Coordinates of C-alpha atoms and ligand atoms in Angstrom, one line a residue:
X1 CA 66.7 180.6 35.4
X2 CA 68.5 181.5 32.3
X3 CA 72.2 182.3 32.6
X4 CA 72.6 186.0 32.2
X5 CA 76.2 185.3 30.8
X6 CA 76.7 183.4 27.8
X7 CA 79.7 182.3 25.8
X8 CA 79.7 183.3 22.0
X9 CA 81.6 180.5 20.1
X10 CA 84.4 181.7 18.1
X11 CA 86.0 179.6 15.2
X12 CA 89.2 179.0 14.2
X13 CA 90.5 181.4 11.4
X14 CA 93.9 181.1 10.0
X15 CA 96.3 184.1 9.7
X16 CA 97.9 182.5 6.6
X17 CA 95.3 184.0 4.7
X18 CA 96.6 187.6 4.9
X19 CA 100.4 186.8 3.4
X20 CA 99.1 187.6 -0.1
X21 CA 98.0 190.6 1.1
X22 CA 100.8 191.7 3.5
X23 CA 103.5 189.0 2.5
X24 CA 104.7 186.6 4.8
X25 CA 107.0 188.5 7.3
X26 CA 103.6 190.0 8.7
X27 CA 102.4 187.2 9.2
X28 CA 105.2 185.7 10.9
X29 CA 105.8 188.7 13.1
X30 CA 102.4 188.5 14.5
X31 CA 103.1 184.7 15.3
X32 CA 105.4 185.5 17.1
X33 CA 103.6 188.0 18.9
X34 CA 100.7 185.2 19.7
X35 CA 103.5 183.2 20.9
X36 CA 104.8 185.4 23.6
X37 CA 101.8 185.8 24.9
X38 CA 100.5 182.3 24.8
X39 CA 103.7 181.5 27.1
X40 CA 103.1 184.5 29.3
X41 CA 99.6 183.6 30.0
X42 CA 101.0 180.3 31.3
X43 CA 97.3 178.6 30.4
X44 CA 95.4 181.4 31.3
X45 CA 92.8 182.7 29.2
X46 CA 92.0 186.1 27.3
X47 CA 88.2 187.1 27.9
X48 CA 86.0 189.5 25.9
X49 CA 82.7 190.7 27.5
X50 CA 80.4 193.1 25.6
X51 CA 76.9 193.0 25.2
X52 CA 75.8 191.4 21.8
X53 CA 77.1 188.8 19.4
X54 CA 75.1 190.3 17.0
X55 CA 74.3 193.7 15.1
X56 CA 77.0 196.7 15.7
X57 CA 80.8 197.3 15.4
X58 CA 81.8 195.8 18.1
X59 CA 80.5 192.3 17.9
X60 CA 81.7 192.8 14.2
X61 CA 84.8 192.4 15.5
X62 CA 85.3 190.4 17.8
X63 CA 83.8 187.5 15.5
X64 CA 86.9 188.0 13.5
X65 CA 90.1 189.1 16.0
X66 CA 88.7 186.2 18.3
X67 CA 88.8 183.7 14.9
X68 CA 92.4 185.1 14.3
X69 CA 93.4 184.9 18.0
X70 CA 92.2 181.4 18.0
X71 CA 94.3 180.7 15.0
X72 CA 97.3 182.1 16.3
X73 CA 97.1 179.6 19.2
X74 CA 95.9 182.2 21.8
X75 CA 92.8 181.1 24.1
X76 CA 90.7 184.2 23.7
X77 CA 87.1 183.9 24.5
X78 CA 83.7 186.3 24.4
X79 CA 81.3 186.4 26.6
X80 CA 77.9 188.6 26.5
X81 CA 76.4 189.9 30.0
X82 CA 72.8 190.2 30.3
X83 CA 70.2 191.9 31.9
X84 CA 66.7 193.5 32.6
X85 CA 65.4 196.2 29.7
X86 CA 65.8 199.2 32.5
X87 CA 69.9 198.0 32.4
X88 CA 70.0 198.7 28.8
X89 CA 68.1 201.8 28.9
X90 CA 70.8 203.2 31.3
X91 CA 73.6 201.8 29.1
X92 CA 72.0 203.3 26.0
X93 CA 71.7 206.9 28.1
X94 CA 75.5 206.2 28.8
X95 CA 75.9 205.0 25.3
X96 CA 74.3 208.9 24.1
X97 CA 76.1 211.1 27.0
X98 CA 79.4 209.4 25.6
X99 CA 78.6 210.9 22.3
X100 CA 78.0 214.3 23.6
X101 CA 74.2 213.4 23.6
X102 CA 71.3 213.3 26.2
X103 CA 69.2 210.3 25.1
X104 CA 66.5 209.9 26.4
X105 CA 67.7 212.7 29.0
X106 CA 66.7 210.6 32.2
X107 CA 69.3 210.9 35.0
X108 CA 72.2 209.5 35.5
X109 CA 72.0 209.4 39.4
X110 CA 72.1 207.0 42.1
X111 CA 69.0 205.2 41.2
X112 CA 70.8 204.8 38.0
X113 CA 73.4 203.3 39.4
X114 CA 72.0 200.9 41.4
X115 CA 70.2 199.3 38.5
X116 CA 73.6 198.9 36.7
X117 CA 75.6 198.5 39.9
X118 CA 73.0 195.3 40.9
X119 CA 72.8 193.9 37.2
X120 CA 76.4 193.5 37.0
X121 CA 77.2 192.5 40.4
X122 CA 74.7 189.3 39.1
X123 CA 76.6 188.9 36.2
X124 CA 80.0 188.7 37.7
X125 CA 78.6 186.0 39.9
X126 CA 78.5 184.3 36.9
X127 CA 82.0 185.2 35.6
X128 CA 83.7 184.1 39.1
X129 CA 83.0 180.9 37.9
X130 CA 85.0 181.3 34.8
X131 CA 87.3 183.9 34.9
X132 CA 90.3 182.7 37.2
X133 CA 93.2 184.9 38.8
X134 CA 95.5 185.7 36.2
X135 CA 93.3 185.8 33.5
X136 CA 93.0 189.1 31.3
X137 CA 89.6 190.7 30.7
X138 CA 88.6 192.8 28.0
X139 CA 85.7 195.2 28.5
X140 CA 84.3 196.3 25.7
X141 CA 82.1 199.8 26.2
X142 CA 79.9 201.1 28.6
X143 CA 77.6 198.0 29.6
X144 CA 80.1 195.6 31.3
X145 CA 82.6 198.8 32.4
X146 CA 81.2 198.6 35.9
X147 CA 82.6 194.8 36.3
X148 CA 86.0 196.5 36.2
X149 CA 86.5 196.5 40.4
X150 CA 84.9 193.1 41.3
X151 CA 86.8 191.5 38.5
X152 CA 89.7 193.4 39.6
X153 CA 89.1 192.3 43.2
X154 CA 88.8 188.4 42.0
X155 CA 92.3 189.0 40.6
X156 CA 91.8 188.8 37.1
X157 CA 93.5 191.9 34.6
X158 CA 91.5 194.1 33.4
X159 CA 91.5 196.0 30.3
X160 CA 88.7 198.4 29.2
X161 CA 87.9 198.9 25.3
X162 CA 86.1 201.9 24.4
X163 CA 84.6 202.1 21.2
X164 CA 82.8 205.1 21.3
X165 CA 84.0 208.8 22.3
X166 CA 82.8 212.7 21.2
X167 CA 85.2 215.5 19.5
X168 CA 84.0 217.9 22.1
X169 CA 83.3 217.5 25.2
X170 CA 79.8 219.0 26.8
X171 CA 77.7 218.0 29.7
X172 CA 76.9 215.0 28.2
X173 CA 80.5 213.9 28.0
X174 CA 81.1 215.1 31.3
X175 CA 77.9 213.4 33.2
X176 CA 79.1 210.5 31.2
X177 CA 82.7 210.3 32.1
X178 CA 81.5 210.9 35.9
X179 CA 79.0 208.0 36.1
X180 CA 81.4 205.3 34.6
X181 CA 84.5 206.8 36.9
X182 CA 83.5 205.2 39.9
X183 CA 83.9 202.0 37.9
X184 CA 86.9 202.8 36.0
X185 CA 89.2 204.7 37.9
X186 CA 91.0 202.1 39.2
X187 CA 91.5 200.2 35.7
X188 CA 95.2 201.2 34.8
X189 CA 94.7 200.1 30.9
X190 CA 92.3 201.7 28.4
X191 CA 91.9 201.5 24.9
X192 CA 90.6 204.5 23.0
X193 CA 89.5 204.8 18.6
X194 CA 91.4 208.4 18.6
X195 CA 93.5 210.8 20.8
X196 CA 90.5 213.1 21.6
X197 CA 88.5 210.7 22.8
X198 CA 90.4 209.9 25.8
X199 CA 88.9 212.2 29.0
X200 CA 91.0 214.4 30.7
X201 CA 90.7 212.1 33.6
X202 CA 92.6 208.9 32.1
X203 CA 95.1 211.1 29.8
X204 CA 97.7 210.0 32.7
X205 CA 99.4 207.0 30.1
X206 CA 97.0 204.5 30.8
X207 CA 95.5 204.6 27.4
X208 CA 96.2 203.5 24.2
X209 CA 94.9 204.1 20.6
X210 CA 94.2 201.5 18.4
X211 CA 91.7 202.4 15.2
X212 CA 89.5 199.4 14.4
X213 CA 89.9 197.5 11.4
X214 CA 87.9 195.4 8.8
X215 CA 88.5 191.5 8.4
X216 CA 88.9 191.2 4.0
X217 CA 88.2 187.3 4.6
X218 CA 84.9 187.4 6.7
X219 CA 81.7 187.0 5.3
X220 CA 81.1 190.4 5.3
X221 CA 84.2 191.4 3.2
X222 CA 84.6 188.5 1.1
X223 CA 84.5 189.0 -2.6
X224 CA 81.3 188.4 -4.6
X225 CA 80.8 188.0 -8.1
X226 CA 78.4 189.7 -9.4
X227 CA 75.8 186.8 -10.4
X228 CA 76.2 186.1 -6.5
X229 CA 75.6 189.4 -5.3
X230 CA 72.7 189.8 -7.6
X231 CA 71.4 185.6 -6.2
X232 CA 71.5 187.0 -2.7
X233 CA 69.9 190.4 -3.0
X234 CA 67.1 188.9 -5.2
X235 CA 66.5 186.3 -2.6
X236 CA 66.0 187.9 0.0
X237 CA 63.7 190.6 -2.2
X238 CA 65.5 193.5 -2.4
X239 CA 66.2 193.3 -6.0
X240 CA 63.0 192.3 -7.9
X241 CA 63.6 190.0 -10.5
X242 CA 63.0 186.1 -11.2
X243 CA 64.6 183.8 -8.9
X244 CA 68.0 182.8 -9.1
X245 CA 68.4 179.6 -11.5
X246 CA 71.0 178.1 -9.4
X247 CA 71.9 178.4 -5.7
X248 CA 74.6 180.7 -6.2
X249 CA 73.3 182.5 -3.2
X250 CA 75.0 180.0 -1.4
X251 CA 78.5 181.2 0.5
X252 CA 81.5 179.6 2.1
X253 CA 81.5 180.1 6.0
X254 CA 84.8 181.1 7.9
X255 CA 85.1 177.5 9.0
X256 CA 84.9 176.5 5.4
X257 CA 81.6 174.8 5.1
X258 CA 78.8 176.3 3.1
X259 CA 76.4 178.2 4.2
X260 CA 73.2 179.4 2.5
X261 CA 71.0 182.6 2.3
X262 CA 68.1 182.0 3.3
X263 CA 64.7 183.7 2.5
X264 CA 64.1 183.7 6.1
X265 CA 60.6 184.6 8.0
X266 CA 62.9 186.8 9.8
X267 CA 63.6 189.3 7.1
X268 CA 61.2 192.8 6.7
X269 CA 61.1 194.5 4.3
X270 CA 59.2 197.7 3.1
X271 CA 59.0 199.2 0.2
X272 CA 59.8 198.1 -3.6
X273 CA 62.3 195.7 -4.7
X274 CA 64.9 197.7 -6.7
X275 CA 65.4 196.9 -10.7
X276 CA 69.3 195.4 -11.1
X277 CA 69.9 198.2 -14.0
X278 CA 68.7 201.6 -11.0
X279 CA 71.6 202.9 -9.1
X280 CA 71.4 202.0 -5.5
X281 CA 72.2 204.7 -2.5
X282 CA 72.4 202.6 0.5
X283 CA 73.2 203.0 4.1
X284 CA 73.2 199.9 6.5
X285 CA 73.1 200.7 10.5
X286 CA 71.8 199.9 14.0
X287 CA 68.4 201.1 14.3
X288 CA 69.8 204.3 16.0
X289 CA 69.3 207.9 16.0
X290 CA 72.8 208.6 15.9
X291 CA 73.1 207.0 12.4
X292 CA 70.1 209.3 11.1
X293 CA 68.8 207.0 8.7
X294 CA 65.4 209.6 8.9
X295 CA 67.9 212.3 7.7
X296 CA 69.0 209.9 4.8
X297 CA 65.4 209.5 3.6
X298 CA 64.5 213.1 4.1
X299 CA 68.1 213.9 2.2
X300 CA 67.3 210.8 -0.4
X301 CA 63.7 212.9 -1.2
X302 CA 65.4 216.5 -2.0
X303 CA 67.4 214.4 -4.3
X304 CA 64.7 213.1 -5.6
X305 CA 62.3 216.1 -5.5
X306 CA 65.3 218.9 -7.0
X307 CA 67.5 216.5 -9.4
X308 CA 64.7 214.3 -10.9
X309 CA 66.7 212.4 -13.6
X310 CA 68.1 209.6 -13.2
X311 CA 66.2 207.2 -11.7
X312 CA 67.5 206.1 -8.4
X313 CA 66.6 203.8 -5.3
X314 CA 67.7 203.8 -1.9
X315 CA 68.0 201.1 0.6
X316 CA 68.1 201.6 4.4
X317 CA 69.1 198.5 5.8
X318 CA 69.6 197.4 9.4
X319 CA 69.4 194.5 11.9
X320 CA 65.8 193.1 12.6
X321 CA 64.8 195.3 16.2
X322 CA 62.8 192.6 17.6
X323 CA 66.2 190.3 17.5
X324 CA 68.9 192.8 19.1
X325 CA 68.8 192.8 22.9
X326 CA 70.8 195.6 23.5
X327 CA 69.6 198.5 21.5
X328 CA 66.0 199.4 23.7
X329 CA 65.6 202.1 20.9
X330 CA 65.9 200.4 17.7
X331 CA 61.8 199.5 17.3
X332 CA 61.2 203.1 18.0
X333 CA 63.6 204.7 15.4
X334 CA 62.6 202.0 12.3
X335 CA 58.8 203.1 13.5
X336 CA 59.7 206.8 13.2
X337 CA 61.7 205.9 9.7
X338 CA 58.8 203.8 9.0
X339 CA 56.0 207.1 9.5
X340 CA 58.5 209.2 7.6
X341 CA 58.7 206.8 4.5
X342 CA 54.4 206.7 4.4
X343 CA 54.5 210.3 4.5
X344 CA 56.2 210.7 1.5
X345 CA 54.8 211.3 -1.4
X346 CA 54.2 208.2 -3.8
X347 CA 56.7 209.3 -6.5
X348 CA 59.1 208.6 -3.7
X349 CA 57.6 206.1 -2.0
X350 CA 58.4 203.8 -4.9
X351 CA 62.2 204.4 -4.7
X352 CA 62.6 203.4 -1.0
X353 CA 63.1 200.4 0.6
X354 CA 63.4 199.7 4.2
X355 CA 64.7 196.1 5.6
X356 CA 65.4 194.6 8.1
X357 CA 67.7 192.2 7.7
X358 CA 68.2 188.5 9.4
X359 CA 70.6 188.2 12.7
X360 CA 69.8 184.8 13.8
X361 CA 72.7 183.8 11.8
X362 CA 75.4 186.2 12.0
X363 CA 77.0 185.2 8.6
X364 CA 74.2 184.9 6.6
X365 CA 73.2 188.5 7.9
X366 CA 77.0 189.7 6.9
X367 CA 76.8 188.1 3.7
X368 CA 73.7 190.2 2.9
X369 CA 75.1 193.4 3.7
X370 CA 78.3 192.3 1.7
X371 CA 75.9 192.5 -1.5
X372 CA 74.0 195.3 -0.7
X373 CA 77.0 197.2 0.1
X374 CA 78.9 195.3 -3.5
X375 CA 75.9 196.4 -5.0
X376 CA 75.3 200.1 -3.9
X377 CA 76.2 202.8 -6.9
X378 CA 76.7 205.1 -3.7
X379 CA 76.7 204.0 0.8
X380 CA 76.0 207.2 2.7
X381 CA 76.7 206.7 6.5
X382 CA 75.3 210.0 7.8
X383 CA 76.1 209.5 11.1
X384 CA 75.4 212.7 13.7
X385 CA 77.9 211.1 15.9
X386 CA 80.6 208.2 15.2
X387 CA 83.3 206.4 17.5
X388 CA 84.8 205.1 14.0
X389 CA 82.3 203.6 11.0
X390 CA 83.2 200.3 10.6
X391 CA 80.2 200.4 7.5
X392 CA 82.1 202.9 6.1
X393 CA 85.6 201.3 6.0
X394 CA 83.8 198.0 4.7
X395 CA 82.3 199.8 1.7
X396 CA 85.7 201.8 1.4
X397 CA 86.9 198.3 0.5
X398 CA 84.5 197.5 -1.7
X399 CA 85.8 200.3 -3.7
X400 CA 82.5 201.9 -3.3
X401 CA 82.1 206.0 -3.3
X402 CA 80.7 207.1 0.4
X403 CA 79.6 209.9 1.4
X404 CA 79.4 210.5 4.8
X405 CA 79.4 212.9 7.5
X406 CA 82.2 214.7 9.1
X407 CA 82.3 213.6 12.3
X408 CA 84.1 211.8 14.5
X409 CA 86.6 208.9 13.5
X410 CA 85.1 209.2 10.3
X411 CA 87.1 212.2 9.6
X412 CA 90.2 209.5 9.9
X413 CA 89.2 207.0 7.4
X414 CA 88.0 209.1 4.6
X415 CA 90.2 211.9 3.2
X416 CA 87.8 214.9 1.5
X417 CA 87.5 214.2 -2.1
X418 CA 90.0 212.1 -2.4
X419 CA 89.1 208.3 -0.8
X420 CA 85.3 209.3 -0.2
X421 CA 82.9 212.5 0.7
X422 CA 82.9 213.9 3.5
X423 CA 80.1 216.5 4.6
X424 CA 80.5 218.6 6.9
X425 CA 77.5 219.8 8.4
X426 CA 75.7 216.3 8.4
X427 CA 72.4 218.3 9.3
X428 CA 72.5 219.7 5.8
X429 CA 70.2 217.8 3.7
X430 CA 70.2 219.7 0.5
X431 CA 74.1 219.5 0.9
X432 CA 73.9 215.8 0.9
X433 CA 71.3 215.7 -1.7
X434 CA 73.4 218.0 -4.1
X435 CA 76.5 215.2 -3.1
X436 CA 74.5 212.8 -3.8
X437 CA 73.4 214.0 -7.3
X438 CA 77.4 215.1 -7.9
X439 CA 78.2 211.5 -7.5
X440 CA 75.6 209.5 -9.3
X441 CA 76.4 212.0 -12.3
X442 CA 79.6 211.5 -12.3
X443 CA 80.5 207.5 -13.5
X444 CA 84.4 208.9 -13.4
X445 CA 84.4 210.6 -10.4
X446 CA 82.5 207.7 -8.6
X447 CA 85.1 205.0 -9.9
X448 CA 88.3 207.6 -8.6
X449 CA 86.5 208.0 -5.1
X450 CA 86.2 203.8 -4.7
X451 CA 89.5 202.9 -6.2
X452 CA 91.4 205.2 -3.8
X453 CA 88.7 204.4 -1.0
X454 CA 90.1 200.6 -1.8
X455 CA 93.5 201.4 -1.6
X456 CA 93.7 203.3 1.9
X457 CA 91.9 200.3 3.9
X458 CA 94.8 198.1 1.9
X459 CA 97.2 200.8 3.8
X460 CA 95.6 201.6 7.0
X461 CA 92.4 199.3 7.9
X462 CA 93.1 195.6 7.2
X463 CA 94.1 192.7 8.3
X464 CA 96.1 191.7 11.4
X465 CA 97.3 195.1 12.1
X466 CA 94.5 195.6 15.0
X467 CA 95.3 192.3 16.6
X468 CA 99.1 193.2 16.5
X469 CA 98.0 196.1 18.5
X470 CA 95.9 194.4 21.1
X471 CA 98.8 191.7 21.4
X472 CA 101.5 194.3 22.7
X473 CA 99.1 196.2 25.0
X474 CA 98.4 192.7 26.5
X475 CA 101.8 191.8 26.5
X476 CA 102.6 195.4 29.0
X477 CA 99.6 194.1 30.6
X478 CA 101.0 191.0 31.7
X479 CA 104.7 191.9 32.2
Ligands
LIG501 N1 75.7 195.6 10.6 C1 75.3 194.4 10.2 N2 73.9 194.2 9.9 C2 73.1 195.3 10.1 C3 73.5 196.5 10.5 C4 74.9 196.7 10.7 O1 76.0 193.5 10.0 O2 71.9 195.0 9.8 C5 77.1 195.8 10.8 C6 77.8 196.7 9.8 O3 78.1 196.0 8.6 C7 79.1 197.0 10.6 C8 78.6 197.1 12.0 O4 77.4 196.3 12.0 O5 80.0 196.0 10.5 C9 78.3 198.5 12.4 O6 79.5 199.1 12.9 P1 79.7 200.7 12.8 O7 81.1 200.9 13.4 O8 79.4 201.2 11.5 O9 78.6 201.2 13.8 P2 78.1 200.8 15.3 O10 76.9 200.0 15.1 O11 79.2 200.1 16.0 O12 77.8 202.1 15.9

């Protein structure tokens, strides 16, 4: 039988990169940092165990903190758990009631929790193996929280990531918070994206807050020009044109060697390639409700329908559904995106595109989204709920203008006006039509928005700031 817990390889990435962009003490401080703990750990090693290598923040990531952990002479691994679709159902329910949202509105009851009681107590027969007394253990989210006692009981430290959270609390929250206690309660270190996210129940100084961060050297962040950008995207048919007369849609790979986009069988798209010359609204996302991509093509239409000229295209873009394990919902949202975009008239019809992008190789999918998102005149991430929008903070540093909604860490990363759009009533279509419109007419206004978009992830969301973070909450962890 098929192990349900597999290691994700991690490569080497060097922290020297960041001293031109943080200068040299930074770097050596966090050094340091890796040093400490490498002589506290006394050989042990630093686990990771989430769901997915591929598609979503998270995994995001942990590609690059592990690379950079790795690099700083710390043995950090990843591990994904697995299990049976009815597991990830219940996760996903958890996933929504942690958001302040009821899913698919199935219970949360003791049925429930024997399914993900009994899948996880098979995958931490498979972590015994590896994970040794000693050893710390990141959790990351709902799906491996409830490992949190037997790896507890095995000796190992634990450590429990949350990624996600709500504003408000509701029923949801509350049914949420309840289901995952008996799995968490005894774990004595949490880490939490903002303040209000941590429940009543664990605001008792066991958590921390640490908001995530991009990686400016991963394939997703890395610059472009603009003959690559253009290489890739017509390549992989989003952009119409002839094909590229040299393979500059090759890239460089964190471990250096070269990689290449690929027009792979994997890739779907829908729709019309987009002409180089037509502004480009984009949003890239998990297949999710929660991201709203229906509410971006319904939004993308008014805009459309009420401020006719000038031409523009959009592009919803997300992992291929058949490929991402973990996300039960994702072939049912891209269908109900899918009706929505036939049932629009032709005149709009022709400025939508819908793809679904490679995974099998998670740096020739990054390096896809890096061009859409270089090449986007505007990214929306109209998000109905968000723990922090990592897509946002990536286009943020592409000095793009996003307009996005008002919610959650969001409201963190992108001040009103100033470094981005925020809107706030994300249910408002003809609001984010009317942005939409104010943006694209507006070359100066666009250009403000991105440079100072640029300039606050330089301040606040790059680099080895995040894995400075995680090292001292390990290092507590371990005294
Ligand atoms: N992403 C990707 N390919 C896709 C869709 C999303 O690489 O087809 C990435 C996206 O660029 C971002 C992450 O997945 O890095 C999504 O993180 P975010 O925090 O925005 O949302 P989450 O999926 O974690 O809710």
């Amino acid at each position: 039988m098929m192990p349900l817990v597999q290691e994700v390889p991690a490569q080497v990435r060097s922290l020297e990169r960041f001293v031109p962009l943080l200068g040299q003490t930074a770097v050596d401080e966090a050094r340091a940092l890796a040093q400490g703990l490498h002589e506290r750990l006394a050989g042990g090693v630093i686990w990771n165990v989430n769901s997915t290598a591929v598609g979503g923040g998270v995994a995001e990531m942990l590609h690059s903190l592990l690379g950079y952990a790795r690099g700083a002479g710390l043995d950090v691994r990843w591990l994904t758990i697995g299990g049976a679709p009815e597991f990830f159902r219940i996760t996903k329910r958890l996933h929504h009631a942690l958001h302040g949202e009821h899913g698919d509105g199935s219970a949360l009851d003791e049925a429930a929790h024997h399914v993900y009681a009994k899948t996880l107590s098979r995958n931490a027969v498979e972590l015994r193996e590896l994970v040794r007394p000693g050893d710390v253990v990141l959790l990351h989210d709902p799906q491996p929280a409830g490992l949190a006692p037997m790896l507890l009981a095995a000796g190992a430290r634990v450590l429990w990531r949350c990624h996600i959270g709500a504003d408000e609390t509701n029923e949801e929250v509350e049914l949420g918070w309840r289901f995952l206690a008996r799995y968490l309660d005894g774990v004595g270190c949490m880490i939490f994206s903002r303040q209000r996210y941590v429940p009543a129940r664990y605001r008792d100084g066991r958590a921390s807050i640490v908001q995530p961060s991009i990686d400016a050297f991963s394939a997703k962040n890395i610059e472009l020009d603009e003959h690559t950008v253009r290489s890739i995207l017509v390549h992989v048919g989003i952009l119409e044109g002839p094909p590229p007369p040299s393979p500059r849609y090759a890239f460089v790979r964190s471990d250096g060697t070269p990689g290449r986009v690929e027009r792979s069988a994997d890739i779907l798209r829908l729709g019309r390639a987009s002409a180089w010359e037509t502004p480009l609204v984009v949003q890239v996302s998990r297949w999710d409700p929660l991201k709203d991509m229906l509410g971006v093509l319904r939004g993308f239409s008014i805009l459309v329908q009420n401020h006719a000229a000038p031409t523009v295209d959009l592009v919803l873009a997300g992992p291929n559904v058949r490929a991402v394990a973990d996300d039960p919902e994702g072939p049912a949202v891209f269908e109900a995106v899918y009706r929505a975009f036939l049932e629009q008239p032709p005149a709009i019809r022709a400025h939508v595109h819908l793809a679904m992008l490679p995974t099998a190789d998670v740096e020739e999918n990054a390096v896809i989204v890096n061009a859409l998102q270089r090449h986007a005149t505007i990214v929306a991430q109209k998000s109905l709920h968000e723990g922090f929008g990592l897509t946002v903070t990536e286009a943020m540093w592409k000095a793009r203008p996003v307009i996005a909604s008002a919610v959650g860490g969001i409201q963190d990363q992108i001040e009103d006006g100033v470094s981005g759009v925020l809107l706030r009533d994300p249910t408002d279509l003809d609001t984010f039509a009317g942005e939409l419109h104010r943006v694209l007419a507006d070359r100066a206004l666009a250009e403000r928005l991105g440079a100072a978009a640029r300039a606050r992830v330089r301040e606040r969301f790059l680099g080895i700031r995040h894995l400075v973070q995680y090292g001292a909450i390990i290092e507590r962890l371990l005294v």
